[in-house]
Amino acid sequence: MTAVPAPDVSIATFRSGAVAEIRIGDGSRRNALPGAAWARLARQIGELGACRSLRVLAIRGHGDTFCAGSAAPASPPPASLGT
């Protein structure tokens, strides 16, 4: 399969003839995706769905986990919880 460049490493698309694969995440944090990656994933699926020569689209995660969901940015607890 040939890799198609993606805006970041959290979503990679591979295509070979009538078969495409979208691989999400990078294996860390159980492939949780940051918020902006969900919009890119939707765009990728839409673009591939519009391709008349495509017959199969597989979406998978890196490693043993498909996706744990959204990756929320780490933030400290509210000050009221720290006392």
PDB file of N, CA, C and O in Angstrom:
ATOM      1  N   MET A   1       0.826  -1.176   0.000  1.00  0.00           N
ATOM      2  CA  MET A   1       0.000   0.000   0.000  1.00  0.00           C
ATOM      3  C   MET A   1       0.873   1.242   0.000  1.00  0.00           C
ATOM      4  O   MET A   1       1.943   1.242   0.562  1.00  0.00           O
ATOM      5  N   THR A   2       0.369   2.307  -0.573  1.00  0.00           N
ATOM      6  CA  THR A   2       1.090   3.567  -0.642  1.00  0.00           C
ATOM      7  C   THR A   2       0.526   4.520   0.401  1.00  0.00           C
ATOM      8  O   THR A   2      -0.685   4.697   0.495  1.00  0.00           O
ATOM      9  N   ALA A   3       1.409   5.147   1.182  1.00  0.00           N
ATOM     10  CA  ALA A   3       0.968   6.086   2.210  1.00  0.00           C
ATOM     11  C   ALA A   3       0.611   7.417   1.577  1.00  0.00           C
ATOM     12  O   ALA A   3       1.300   7.897   0.693  1.00  0.00           O
ATOM     13  N   VAL A   4      -0.483   7.996   2.051  1.00  0.00           N
ATOM     14  CA  VAL A   4      -0.897   9.327   1.634  1.00  0.00           C
ATOM     15  C   VAL A   4      -0.597  10.256   2.791  1.00  0.00           C
ATOM     16  O   VAL A   4      -1.021   9.984   3.916  1.00  0.00           O
ATOM     17  N   PRO A   5       0.153  11.365   2.552  1.00  0.00           N
ATOM     18  CA  PRO A   5       0.516  12.245   3.654  1.00  0.00           C
ATOM     19  C   PRO A   5      -0.716  12.771   4.390  1.00  0.00           C
ATOM     20  O   PRO A   5      -1.736  13.067   3.785  1.00  0.00           O
ATOM     21  N   ALA A   6      -0.615  12.865   5.698  1.00  0.00           N
ATOM     22  CA  ALA A   6      -1.685  13.398   6.532  1.00  0.00           C
ATOM     23  C   ALA A   6      -1.146  14.609   7.291  1.00  0.00           C
ATOM     24  O   ALA A   6       0.063  14.762   7.440  1.00  0.00           O
ATOM     25  N   PRO A   7      -2.032  15.477   7.777  1.00  0.00           N
ATOM     26  CA  PRO A   7      -1.579  16.672   8.478  1.00  0.00           C
ATOM     27  C   PRO A   7      -0.779  16.393   9.743  1.00  0.00           C
ATOM     28  O   PRO A   7       0.009  17.199  10.156  1.00  0.00           O
ATOM     29  N   ASP A   8      -0.989  15.276  10.393  1.00  0.00           N
ATOM     30  CA  ASP A   8      -0.198  14.894  11.556  1.00  0.00           C
ATOM     31  C   ASP A   8      -0.151  13.375  11.666  1.00  0.00           C
ATOM     32  O   ASP A   8      -0.752  12.681  10.875  1.00  0.00           O
ATOM     33  N   VAL A   9       0.561  12.883  12.668  1.00  0.00           N
ATOM     34  CA  VAL A   9       0.736  11.437  12.777  1.00  0.00           C
ATOM     35  C   VAL A   9      -0.470  10.711  13.350  1.00  0.00           C
ATOM     36  O   VAL A   9      -0.502   9.500  13.362  1.00  0.00           O
ATOM     37  N   SER A  10      -1.483  11.436  13.816  1.00  0.00           N
ATOM     38  CA  SER A  10      -2.603  10.749  14.451  1.00  0.00           C
ATOM     39  C   SER A  10      -3.573  10.118  13.462  1.00  0.00           C
ATOM     40  O   SER A  10      -4.379   9.296  13.843  1.00  0.00           O
ATOM     41  N   ILE A  11      -3.490  10.484  12.184  1.00  0.00           N
ATOM     42  CA  ILE A  11      -4.338   9.870  11.160  1.00  0.00           C
ATOM     43  C   ILE A  11      -3.483   9.631   9.917  1.00  0.00           C
ATOM     44  O   ILE A  11      -2.932  10.558   9.357  1.00  0.00           O
ATOM     45  N   ALA A  12      -3.362   8.377   9.507  1.00  0.00           N
ATOM     46  CA  ALA A  12      -2.591   8.037   8.304  1.00  0.00           C
ATOM     47  C   ALA A  12      -3.492   7.247   7.361  1.00  0.00           C
ATOM     48  O   ALA A  12      -4.244   6.378   7.809  1.00  0.00           O
ATOM     49  N   THR A  13      -3.428   7.562   6.088  1.00  0.00           N
ATOM     50  CA  THR A  13      -4.247   6.882   5.089  1.00  0.00           C
ATOM     51  C   THR A  13      -3.344   6.131   4.125  1.00  0.00           C
ATOM     52  O   THR A  13      -2.343   6.671   3.663  1.00  0.00           O
ATOM     53  N   PHE A  14      -3.704   4.893   3.857  1.00  0.00           N
ATOM     54  CA  PHE A  14      -2.971   4.051   2.916  1.00  0.00           C
ATOM     55  C   PHE A  14      -3.952   3.595   1.851  1.00  0.00           C
ATOM     56  O   PHE A  14      -5.102   3.285   2.143  1.00  0.00           O
ATOM     57  N   ARG A  15      -3.495   3.520   0.610  1.00  0.00           N
ATOM     58  CA  ARG A  15      -4.387   3.122  -0.473  1.00  0.00           C
ATOM     59  C   ARG A  15      -3.658   2.167  -1.408  1.00  0.00           C
ATOM     60  O   ARG A  15      -2.515   2.380  -1.772  1.00  0.00           O
ATOM     61  N   SER A  16      -4.340   1.103  -1.788  1.00  0.00           N
ATOM     62  CA  SER A  16      -3.826   0.156  -2.769  1.00  0.00           C
ATOM     63  C   SER A  16      -4.994  -0.265  -3.645  1.00  0.00           C
ATOM     64  O   SER A  16      -5.848  -1.050  -3.222  1.00  0.00           O
ATOM     65  N   GLY A  17      -5.070   0.287  -4.842  1.00  0.00           N
ATOM     66  CA  GLY A  17      -6.167  -0.037  -5.744  1.00  0.00           C
ATOM     67  C   GLY A  17      -7.508   0.348  -5.165  1.00  0.00           C
ATOM     68  O   GLY A  17      -7.734   1.484  -4.776  1.00  0.00           O
ATOM     69  N   ALA A  18      -8.408  -0.600  -5.052  1.00  0.00           N
ATOM     70  CA  ALA A  18      -9.762  -0.350  -4.571  1.00  0.00           C
ATOM     71  C   ALA A  18      -9.884  -0.461  -3.057  1.00  0.00           C
ATOM     72  O   ALA A  18     -10.981  -0.397  -2.508  1.00  0.00           O
ATOM     73  N   VAL A  19      -8.754  -0.618  -2.353  1.00  0.00           N
ATOM     74  CA  VAL A  19      -8.762  -0.792  -0.903  1.00  0.00           C
ATOM     75  C   VAL A  19      -8.009   0.363  -0.243  1.00  0.00           C
ATOM     76  O   VAL A  19      -6.913   0.714  -0.656  1.00  0.00           O
ATOM     77  N   ALA A  20      -8.625   0.939   0.793  1.00  0.00           N
ATOM     78  CA  ALA A  20      -7.970   1.998   1.565  1.00  0.00           C
ATOM     79  C   ALA A  20      -8.033   1.638   3.041  1.00  0.00           C
ATOM     80  O   ALA A  20      -8.936   0.928   3.489  1.00  0.00           O
ATOM     81  N   GLU A  21      -7.061   2.126   3.783  1.00  0.00           N
ATOM     82  CA  GLU A  21      -7.016   1.922   5.224  1.00  0.00           C
ATOM     83  C   GLU A  21      -6.707   3.247   5.884  1.00  0.00           C
ATOM     84  O   GLU A  21      -5.816   3.972   5.445  1.00  0.00           O
ATOM     85  N   ILE A  22      -7.479   3.580   6.897  1.00  0.00           N
ATOM     86  CA  ILE A  22      -7.172   4.734   7.733  1.00  0.00           C
ATOM     87  C   ILE A  22      -6.724   4.171   9.072  1.00  0.00           C
ATOM     88  O   ILE A  22      -7.421   3.375   9.686  1.00  0.00           O
ATOM     89  N   ARG A  23      -5.537   4.577   9.493  1.00  0.00           N
ATOM     90  CA  ARG A  23      -5.008   4.122  10.778  1.00  0.00           C
ATOM     91  C   ARG A  23      -4.980   5.325  11.709  1.00  0.00           C
ATOM     92  O   ARG A  23      -4.389   6.346  11.385  1.00  0.00           O
ATOM     93  N   ILE A  24      -5.654   5.191  12.850  1.00  0.00           N
ATOM     94  CA  ILE A  24      -5.746   6.321  13.770  1.00  0.00           C
ATOM     95  C   ILE A  24      -4.834   6.131  14.972  1.00  0.00           C
ATOM     96  O   ILE A  24      -4.518   5.008  15.354  1.00  0.00           O
ATOM     97  N   GLY A  25      -4.404   7.237  15.547  1.00  0.00           N
ATOM     98  CA  GLY A  25      -3.562   7.228  16.735  1.00  0.00           C
ATOM     99  C   GLY A  25      -2.121   6.923  16.409  1.00  0.00           C
ATOM    100  O   GLY A  25      -1.735   6.722  15.255  1.00  0.00           O
ATOM    101  N   ASP A  26      -1.311   6.891  17.455  1.00  0.00           N
ATOM    102  CA  ASP A  26       0.105   6.565  17.281  1.00  0.00           C
ATOM    103  C   ASP A  26       0.526   5.450  18.229  1.00  0.00           C
ATOM    104  O   ASP A  26       1.696   5.195  18.419  1.00  0.00           O
ATOM    105  N   GLY A  27      -0.463   4.803  18.846  1.00  0.00           N
ATOM    106  CA  GLY A  27      -0.178   3.711  19.766  1.00  0.00           C
ATOM    107  C   GLY A  27      -0.091   4.150  21.214  1.00  0.00           C
ATOM    108  O   GLY A  27      -0.227   3.338  22.114  1.00  0.00           O
ATOM    109  N   SER A  28       0.132   5.443  21.436  1.00  0.00           N
ATOM    110  CA  SER A  28       0.181   5.928  22.808  1.00  0.00           C
ATOM    111  C   SER A  28      -1.228   6.293  23.266  1.00  0.00           C
ATOM    112  O   SER A  28      -2.115   6.534  22.447  1.00  0.00           O
ATOM    113  N   ARG A  29      -1.450   6.291  24.544  1.00  0.00           N
ATOM    114  CA  ARG A  29      -2.745   6.654  25.139  1.00  0.00           C
ATOM    115  C   ARG A  29      -3.910   5.935  24.483  1.00  0.00           C
ATOM    116  O   ARG A  29      -4.979   6.496  24.272  1.00  0.00           O
ATOM    117  N   ARG A  30      -3.674   4.696  24.097  1.00  0.00           N
ATOM    118  CA  ARG A  30      -4.710   3.826  23.502  1.00  0.00           C
ATOM    119  C   ARG A  30      -5.372   4.483  22.294  1.00  0.00           C
ATOM    120  O   ARG A  30      -6.555   4.368  22.070  1.00  0.00           O
ATOM    121  N   ASN A  31      -4.566   5.194  21.507  1.00  0.00           N
ATOM    122  CA  ASN A  31      -5.000   5.831  20.254  1.00  0.00           C
ATOM    123  C   ASN A  31      -6.072   6.904  20.439  1.00  0.00           C
ATOM    124  O   ASN A  31      -6.821   7.199  19.515  1.00  0.00           O
ATOM    125  N   ALA A  32      -6.147   7.497  21.630  1.00  0.00           N
ATOM    126  CA  ALA A  32      -7.090   8.599  21.829  1.00  0.00           C
ATOM    127  C   ALA A  32      -6.703   9.739  20.889  1.00  0.00           C
ATOM    128  O   ALA A  32      -5.529  10.037  20.708  1.00  0.00           O
ATOM    129  N   LEU A  33      -7.691  10.346  20.252  1.00  0.00           N
ATOM    130  CA  LEU A  33      -7.444  11.409  19.279  1.00  0.00           C
ATOM    131  C   LEU A  33      -7.738  12.776  19.874  1.00  0.00           C
ATOM    132  O   LEU A  33      -8.736  12.947  20.567  1.00  0.00           O
ATOM    133  N   PRO A  34      -6.893  13.762  19.569  1.00  0.00           N
ATOM    134  CA  PRO A  34      -7.211  15.133  19.983  1.00  0.00           C
ATOM    135  C   PRO A  34      -8.413  15.643  19.186  1.00  0.00           C
ATOM    136  O   PRO A  34      -8.743  15.111  18.121  1.00  0.00           O
ATOM    137  N   GLY A  35      -9.076  16.659  19.683  1.00  0.00           N
ATOM    138  CA  GLY A  35     -10.304  17.176  19.074  1.00  0.00           C
ATOM    139  C   GLY A  35     -10.212  17.456  17.588  1.00  0.00           C
ATOM    140  O   GLY A  35     -11.090  17.054  16.815  1.00  0.00           O
ATOM    141  N   ALA A  36      -9.167  18.127  17.142  1.00  0.00           N
ATOM    142  CA  ALA A  36      -9.037  18.486  15.724  1.00  0.00           C
ATOM    143  C   ALA A  36      -8.897  17.249  14.836  1.00  0.00           C
ATOM    144  O   ALA A  36      -9.276  17.273  13.665  1.00  0.00           O
ATOM    145  N   ALA A  37      -8.377  16.161  15.378  1.00  0.00           N
ATOM    146  CA  ALA A  37      -8.188  14.947  14.582  1.00  0.00           C
ATOM    147  C   ALA A  37      -9.527  14.328  14.175  1.00  0.00           C
ATOM    148  O   ALA A  37      -9.629  13.703  13.118  1.00  0.00           O
ATOM    149  N   TRP A  38     -10.570  14.513  14.992  1.00  0.00           N
ATOM    150  CA  TRP A  38     -11.886  13.961  14.645  1.00  0.00           C
ATOM    151  C   TRP A  38     -12.426  14.616  13.372  1.00  0.00           C
ATOM    152  O   TRP A  38     -12.997  13.942  12.517  1.00  0.00           O
ATOM    153  N   ALA A  39     -12.224  15.921  13.223  1.00  0.00           N
ATOM    154  CA  ALA A  39     -12.659  16.618  12.004  1.00  0.00           C
ATOM    155  C   ALA A  39     -11.859  16.135  10.805  1.00  0.00           C
ATOM    156  O   ALA A  39     -12.411  15.928   9.719  1.00  0.00           O
ATOM    157  N   ARG A  40     -10.553  15.934  10.982  1.00  0.00           N
ATOM    158  CA  ARG A  40      -9.722  15.412   9.881  1.00  0.00           C
ATOM    159  C   ARG A  40     -10.150  14.003   9.497  1.00  0.00           C
ATOM    160  O   ARG A  40     -10.193  13.656   8.317  1.00  0.00           O
ATOM    161  N   LEU A  41     -10.490  13.187  10.501  1.00  0.00           N
ATOM    162  CA  LEU A  41     -10.952  11.829  10.221  1.00  0.00           C
ATOM    163  C   LEU A  41     -12.243  11.867   9.403  1.00  0.00           C
ATOM    164  O   LEU A  41     -12.378  11.153   8.410  1.00  0.00           O
ATOM    165  N   ALA A  42     -13.168  12.725   9.785  1.00  0.00           N
ATOM    166  CA  ALA A  42     -14.431  12.854   9.040  1.00  0.00           C
ATOM    167  C   ALA A  42     -14.176  13.311   7.605  1.00  0.00           C
ATOM    168  O   ALA A  42     -14.779  12.794   6.662  1.00  0.00           O
ATOM    169  N   ARG A  43     -13.241  14.259   7.437  1.00  0.00           N
ATOM    170  CA  ARG A  43     -12.901  14.723   6.078  1.00  0.00           C
ATOM    171  C   ARG A  43     -12.304  13.610   5.243  1.00  0.00           C
ATOM    172  O   ARG A  43     -12.656  13.434   4.080  1.00  0.00           O
ATOM    173  N   GLN A  44     -11.382  12.838   5.842  1.00  0.00           N
ATOM    174  CA  GLN A  44     -10.747  11.724   5.128  1.00  0.00           C
ATOM    175  C   GLN A  44     -11.786  10.709   4.679  1.00  0.00           C
ATOM    176  O   GLN A  44     -11.760  10.223   3.557  1.00  0.00           O
ATOM    177  N   ILE A  45     -12.700  10.363   5.575  1.00  0.00           N
ATOM    178  CA  ILE A  45     -13.739   9.392   5.235  1.00  0.00           C
ATOM    179  C   ILE A  45     -14.607   9.939   4.120  1.00  0.00           C
ATOM    180  O   ILE A  45     -14.944   9.218   3.169  1.00  0.00           O
ATOM    181  N   GLY A  46     -14.963  11.220   4.184  1.00  0.00           N
ATOM    182  CA  GLY A  46     -15.764  11.838   3.135  1.00  0.00           C
ATOM    183  C   GLY A  46     -15.066  11.836   1.792  1.00  0.00           C
ATOM    184  O   GLY A  46     -15.666  11.520   0.758  1.00  0.00           O
ATOM    185  N   GLU A  47     -13.781  12.188   1.786  1.00  0.00           N
ATOM    186  CA  GLU A  47     -13.014  12.204   0.538  1.00  0.00           C
ATOM    187  C   GLU A  47     -12.911  10.804  -0.057  1.00  0.00           C
ATOM    188  O   GLU A  47     -13.084  10.617  -1.262  1.00  0.00           O
ATOM    189  N   LEU A  48     -12.616   9.820   0.778  1.00  0.00           N
ATOM    190  CA  LEU A  48     -12.513   8.458   0.279  1.00  0.00           C
ATOM    191  C   LEU A  48     -13.871   7.937  -0.170  1.00  0.00           C
ATOM    192  O   LEU A  48     -13.973   7.215  -1.160  1.00  0.00           O
ATOM    193  N   GLY A  49     -14.926   8.310   0.543  1.00  0.00           N
ATOM    194  CA  GLY A  49     -16.270   7.882   0.171  1.00  0.00           C
ATOM    195  C   GLY A  49     -16.712   8.423  -1.181  1.00  0.00           C
ATOM    196  O   GLY A  49     -17.531   7.809  -1.859  1.00  0.00           O
ATOM    197  N   ALA A  50     -16.154   9.566  -1.571  1.00  0.00           N
ATOM    198  CA  ALA A  50     -16.504  10.168  -2.859  1.00  0.00           C
ATOM    199  C   ALA A  50     -15.736   9.542  -4.021  1.00  0.00           C
ATOM    200  O   ALA A  50     -16.051   9.792  -5.182  1.00  0.00           O
ATOM    201  N   CYS A  51     -14.742   8.717  -3.707  1.00  0.00           N
ATOM    202  CA  CYS A  51     -13.918   8.100  -4.751  1.00  0.00           C
ATOM    203  C   CYS A  51     -14.641   6.867  -5.295  1.00  0.00           C
ATOM    204  O   CYS A  51     -14.809   5.873  -4.606  1.00  0.00           O
ATOM    205  N   ARG A  52     -15.042   6.936  -6.549  1.00  0.00           N
ATOM    206  CA  ARG A  52     -15.831   5.857  -7.153  1.00  0.00           C
ATOM    207  C   ARG A  52     -15.050   4.552  -7.310  1.00  0.00           C
ATOM    208  O   ARG A  52     -15.648   3.480  -7.380  1.00  0.00           O
ATOM    209  N   SER A  53     -13.742   4.622  -7.360  1.00  0.00           N
ATOM    210  CA  SER A  53     -12.955   3.398  -7.545  1.00  0.00           C
ATOM    211  C   SER A  53     -12.698   2.658  -6.235  1.00  0.00           C
ATOM    212  O   SER A  53     -12.250   1.515  -6.248  1.00  0.00           O
ATOM    213  N   LEU A  54     -12.997   3.280  -5.105  1.00  0.00           N
ATOM    214  CA  LEU A  54     -12.765   2.650  -3.815  1.00  0.00           C
ATOM    215  C   LEU A  54     -13.891   1.671  -3.494  1.00  0.00           C
ATOM    216  O   LEU A  54     -15.065   1.985  -3.640  1.00  0.00           O
ATOM    217  N   ARG A  55     -13.540   0.472  -3.079  1.00  0.00           N
ATOM    218  CA  ARG A  55     -14.532  -0.552  -2.741  1.00  0.00           C
ATOM    219  C   ARG A  55     -14.487  -0.960  -1.274  1.00  0.00           C
ATOM    220  O   ARG A  55     -15.469  -1.431  -0.721  1.00  0.00           O
ATOM    221  N   VAL A  56     -13.321  -0.809  -0.617  1.00  0.00           N
ATOM    222  CA  VAL A  56     -13.168  -1.222   0.775  1.00  0.00           C
ATOM    223  C   VAL A  56     -12.444  -0.124   1.537  1.00  0.00           C
ATOM    224  O   VAL A  56     -11.438   0.394   1.076  1.00  0.00           O
ATOM    225  N   LEU A  57     -12.975   0.223   2.711  1.00  0.00           N
ATOM    226  CA  LEU A  57     -12.309   1.154   3.616  1.00  0.00           C
ATOM    227  C   LEU A  57     -12.240   0.496   4.989  1.00  0.00           C
ATOM    228  O   LEU A  57     -13.267   0.177   5.586  1.00  0.00           O
ATOM    229  N   ALA A  58     -11.032   0.269   5.465  1.00  0.00           N
ATOM    230  CA  ALA A  58     -10.824  -0.287   6.805  1.00  0.00           C
ATOM    231  C   ALA A  58     -10.297   0.830   7.695  1.00  0.00           C
ATOM    232  O   ALA A  58      -9.411   1.580   7.303  1.00  0.00           O
ATOM    233  N   ILE A  59     -10.862   0.943   8.884  1.00  0.00           N
ATOM    234  CA  ILE A  59     -10.397   1.932   9.859  1.00  0.00           C
ATOM    235  C   ILE A  59      -9.903   1.156  11.065  1.00  0.00           C
ATOM    236  O   ILE A  59     -10.631   0.337  11.617  1.00  0.00           O
ATOM    237  N   ARG A  60      -8.656   1.403  11.442  1.00  0.00           N
ATOM    238  CA  ARG A  60      -8.082   0.659  12.557  1.00  0.00           C
ATOM    239  C   ARG A  60      -7.169   1.549  13.377  1.00  0.00           C
ATOM    240  O   ARG A  60      -6.758   2.612  12.930  1.00  0.00           O
ATOM    241  N   GLY A  61      -6.867   1.095  14.566  1.00  0.00           N
ATOM    242  CA  GLY A  61      -5.931   1.796  15.432  1.00  0.00           C
ATOM    243  C   GLY A  61      -4.582   1.105  15.409  1.00  0.00           C
ATOM    244  O   GLY A  61      -4.450  -0.022  14.938  1.00  0.00           O
ATOM    245  N   HIS A  62      -3.579   1.789  15.921  1.00  0.00           N
ATOM    246  CA  HIS A  62      -2.249   1.185  16.057  1.00  0.00           C
ATOM    247  C   HIS A  62      -2.256   0.233  17.242  1.00  0.00           C
ATOM    248  O   HIS A  62      -2.883   0.500  18.257  1.00  0.00           O
ATOM    249  N   GLY A  63      -1.596  -0.873  17.121  1.00  0.00           N
ATOM    250  CA  GLY A  63      -1.456  -1.809  18.233  1.00  0.00           C
ATOM    251  C   GLY A  63      -2.729  -2.571  18.538  1.00  0.00           C
ATOM    252  O   GLY A  63      -3.524  -2.867  17.654  1.00  0.00           O
ATOM    253  N   ASP A  64      -2.935  -2.879  19.821  1.00  0.00           N
ATOM    254  CA  ASP A  64      -4.029  -3.742  20.255  1.00  0.00           C
ATOM    255  C   ASP A  64      -5.345  -3.018  20.538  1.00  0.00           C
ATOM    256  O   ASP A  64      -6.353  -3.656  20.789  1.00  0.00           O
ATOM    257  N   THR A  65      -5.334  -1.697  20.535  1.00  0.00           N
ATOM    258  CA  THR A  65      -6.530  -0.928  20.880  1.00  0.00           C
ATOM    259  C   THR A  65      -7.000  -0.156  19.668  1.00  0.00           C
ATOM    260  O   THR A  65      -6.202   0.459  18.974  1.00  0.00           O
ATOM    261  N   PHE A  66      -8.319  -0.169  19.421  1.00  0.00           N
ATOM    262  CA  PHE A  66      -8.845   0.628  18.315  1.00  0.00           C
ATOM    263  C   PHE A  66      -8.745   2.102  18.669  1.00  0.00           C
ATOM    264  O   PHE A  66      -7.979   2.841  18.083  1.00  0.00           O
ATOM    265  N   CYS A  67      -9.513   2.571  19.646  1.00  0.00           N
ATOM    266  CA  CYS A  67      -9.469   3.969  20.047  1.00  0.00           C
ATOM    267  C   CYS A  67     -10.139   4.126  21.395  1.00  0.00           C
ATOM    268  O   CYS A  67     -11.243   3.638  21.597  1.00  0.00           O
ATOM    269  N   ALA A  68      -9.489   4.842  22.297  1.00  0.00           N
ATOM    270  CA  ALA A  68     -10.048   5.070  23.624  1.00  0.00           C
ATOM    271  C   ALA A  68     -10.985   6.270  23.649  1.00  0.00           C
ATOM    272  O   ALA A  68     -11.608   6.538  24.656  1.00  0.00           O
ATOM    273  N   GLY A  69     -11.083   7.024  22.569  1.00  0.00           N
ATOM    274  CA  GLY A  69     -11.958   8.192  22.507  1.00  0.00           C
ATOM    275  C   GLY A  69     -11.169   9.453  22.271  1.00  0.00           C
ATOM    276  O   GLY A  69     -10.178   9.458  21.559  1.00  0.00           O
ATOM    277  N   SER A  70     -11.602  10.539  22.887  1.00  0.00           N
ATOM    278  CA  SER A  70     -10.947  11.837  22.712  1.00  0.00           C
ATOM    279  C   SER A  70      -9.842  12.014  23.733  1.00  0.00           C
ATOM    280  O   SER A  70      -9.951  11.589  24.871  1.00  0.00           O
ATOM    281  N   ALA A  71      -8.799  12.684  23.290  1.00  0.00           N
ATOM    282  CA  ALA A  71      -7.670  12.994  24.171  1.00  0.00           C
ATOM    283  C   ALA A  71      -7.858  14.411  24.688  1.00  0.00           C
ATOM    284  O   ALA A  71      -7.640  15.366  23.968  1.00  0.00           O
ATOM    285  N   ALA A  72      -8.311  14.521  25.912  1.00  0.00           N
ATOM    286  CA  ALA A  72      -8.483  15.834  26.522  1.00  0.00           C
ATOM    287  C   ALA A  72      -7.119  16.335  27.010  1.00  0.00           C
ATOM    288  O   ALA A  72      -6.312  15.556  27.494  1.00  0.00           O
ATOM    289  N   PRO A  73      -6.887  17.631  26.852  1.00  0.00           N
ATOM    290  CA  PRO A  73      -5.596  18.156  27.336  1.00  0.00           C
ATOM    291  C   PRO A  73      -5.498  18.019  28.854  1.00  0.00           C
ATOM    292  O   PRO A  73      -6.503  18.145  29.563  1.00  0.00           O
ATOM    293  N   ALA A  74      -4.318  17.721  29.320  1.00  0.00           N
ATOM    294  CA  ALA A  74      -4.096  17.591  30.762  1.00  0.00           C
ATOM    295  C   ALA A  74      -4.195  18.967  31.408  1.00  0.00           C
ATOM    296  O   ALA A  74      -3.655  19.938  30.885  1.00  0.00           O
ATOM    297  N   SER A  75      -4.914  19.041  32.492  1.00  0.00           N
ATOM    298  CA  SER A  75      -5.011  20.317  33.206  1.00  0.00           C
ATOM    299  C   SER A  75      -4.991  20.042  34.706  1.00  0.00           C
ATOM    300  O   SER A  75      -5.432  18.979  35.147  1.00  0.00           O
ATOM    301  N   PRO A  76      -4.473  20.991  35.466  1.00  0.00           N
ATOM    302  CA  PRO A  76      -4.441  20.763  36.905  1.00  0.00           C
ATOM    303  C   PRO A  76      -5.850  20.812  37.486  1.00  0.00           C
ATOM    304  O   PRO A  76      -6.750  21.405  36.883  1.00  0.00           O
ATOM    305  N   PRO A  77      -6.075  20.173  38.627  1.00  0.00           N
ATOM    306  CA  PRO A  77      -7.415  20.224  39.243  1.00  0.00           C
ATOM    307  C   PRO A  77      -7.731  21.650  39.678  1.00  0.00           C
ATOM    308  O   PRO A  77      -6.828  22.443  39.908  1.00  0.00           O
ATOM    309  N   PRO A  78      -9.008  21.974  39.778  1.00  0.00           N
ATOM    310  CA  PRO A  78      -9.379  23.310  40.255  1.00  0.00           C
ATOM    311  C   PRO A  78      -8.770  23.582  41.617  1.00  0.00           C
ATOM    312  O   PRO A  78      -8.579  22.667  42.426  1.00  0.00           O
ATOM    313  N   ALA A  79      -8.466  24.847  41.906  1.00  0.00           N
ATOM    314  CA  ALA A  79      -7.814  25.222  43.152  1.00  0.00           C
ATOM    315  C   ALA A  79      -8.619  24.771  44.368  1.00  0.00           C
ATOM    316  O   ALA A  79      -8.065  24.395  45.392  1.00  0.00           O
ATOM    317  N   SER A  80      -9.937  24.746  44.248  1.00  0.00           N
ATOM    318  CA  SER A  80     -10.781  24.358  45.391  1.00  0.00           C
ATOM    319  C   SER A  80     -10.590  22.893  45.782  1.00  0.00           C
ATOM    320  O   SER A  80     -10.862  22.511  46.898  1.00  0.00           O
ATOM    321  N   LEU A  81     -10.106  22.068  44.851  1.00  0.00           N
ATOM    322  CA  LEU A  81      -9.893  20.646  45.156  1.00  0.00           C
ATOM    323  C   LEU A  81      -8.539  20.403  45.804  1.00  0.00           C
ATOM    324  O   LEU A  81      -8.304  19.345  46.358  1.00  0.00           O
ATOM    325  N   GLY A  82      -7.647  21.364  45.692  1.00  0.00           N
ATOM    326  CA  GLY A  82      -6.290  21.181  46.184  1.00  0.00           C
ATOM    327  C   GLY A  82      -6.144  21.479  47.662  1.00  0.00           C
ATOM    328  O   GLY A  82      -5.085  21.274  48.233  1.00  0.00           O
ATOM    329  N   THR A  83      -7.169  21.980  48.337  1.00  0.00           N
ATOM    330  CA  THR A  83      -7.042  22.321  49.751  1.00  0.00           C
ATOM    331  C   THR A  83      -7.804  21.399  50.639  1.00  0.00           C
ATOM    332  O   THR A  83      -8.642  20.669  50.277  1.00  0.00           O
TER     333      THR A  83
END
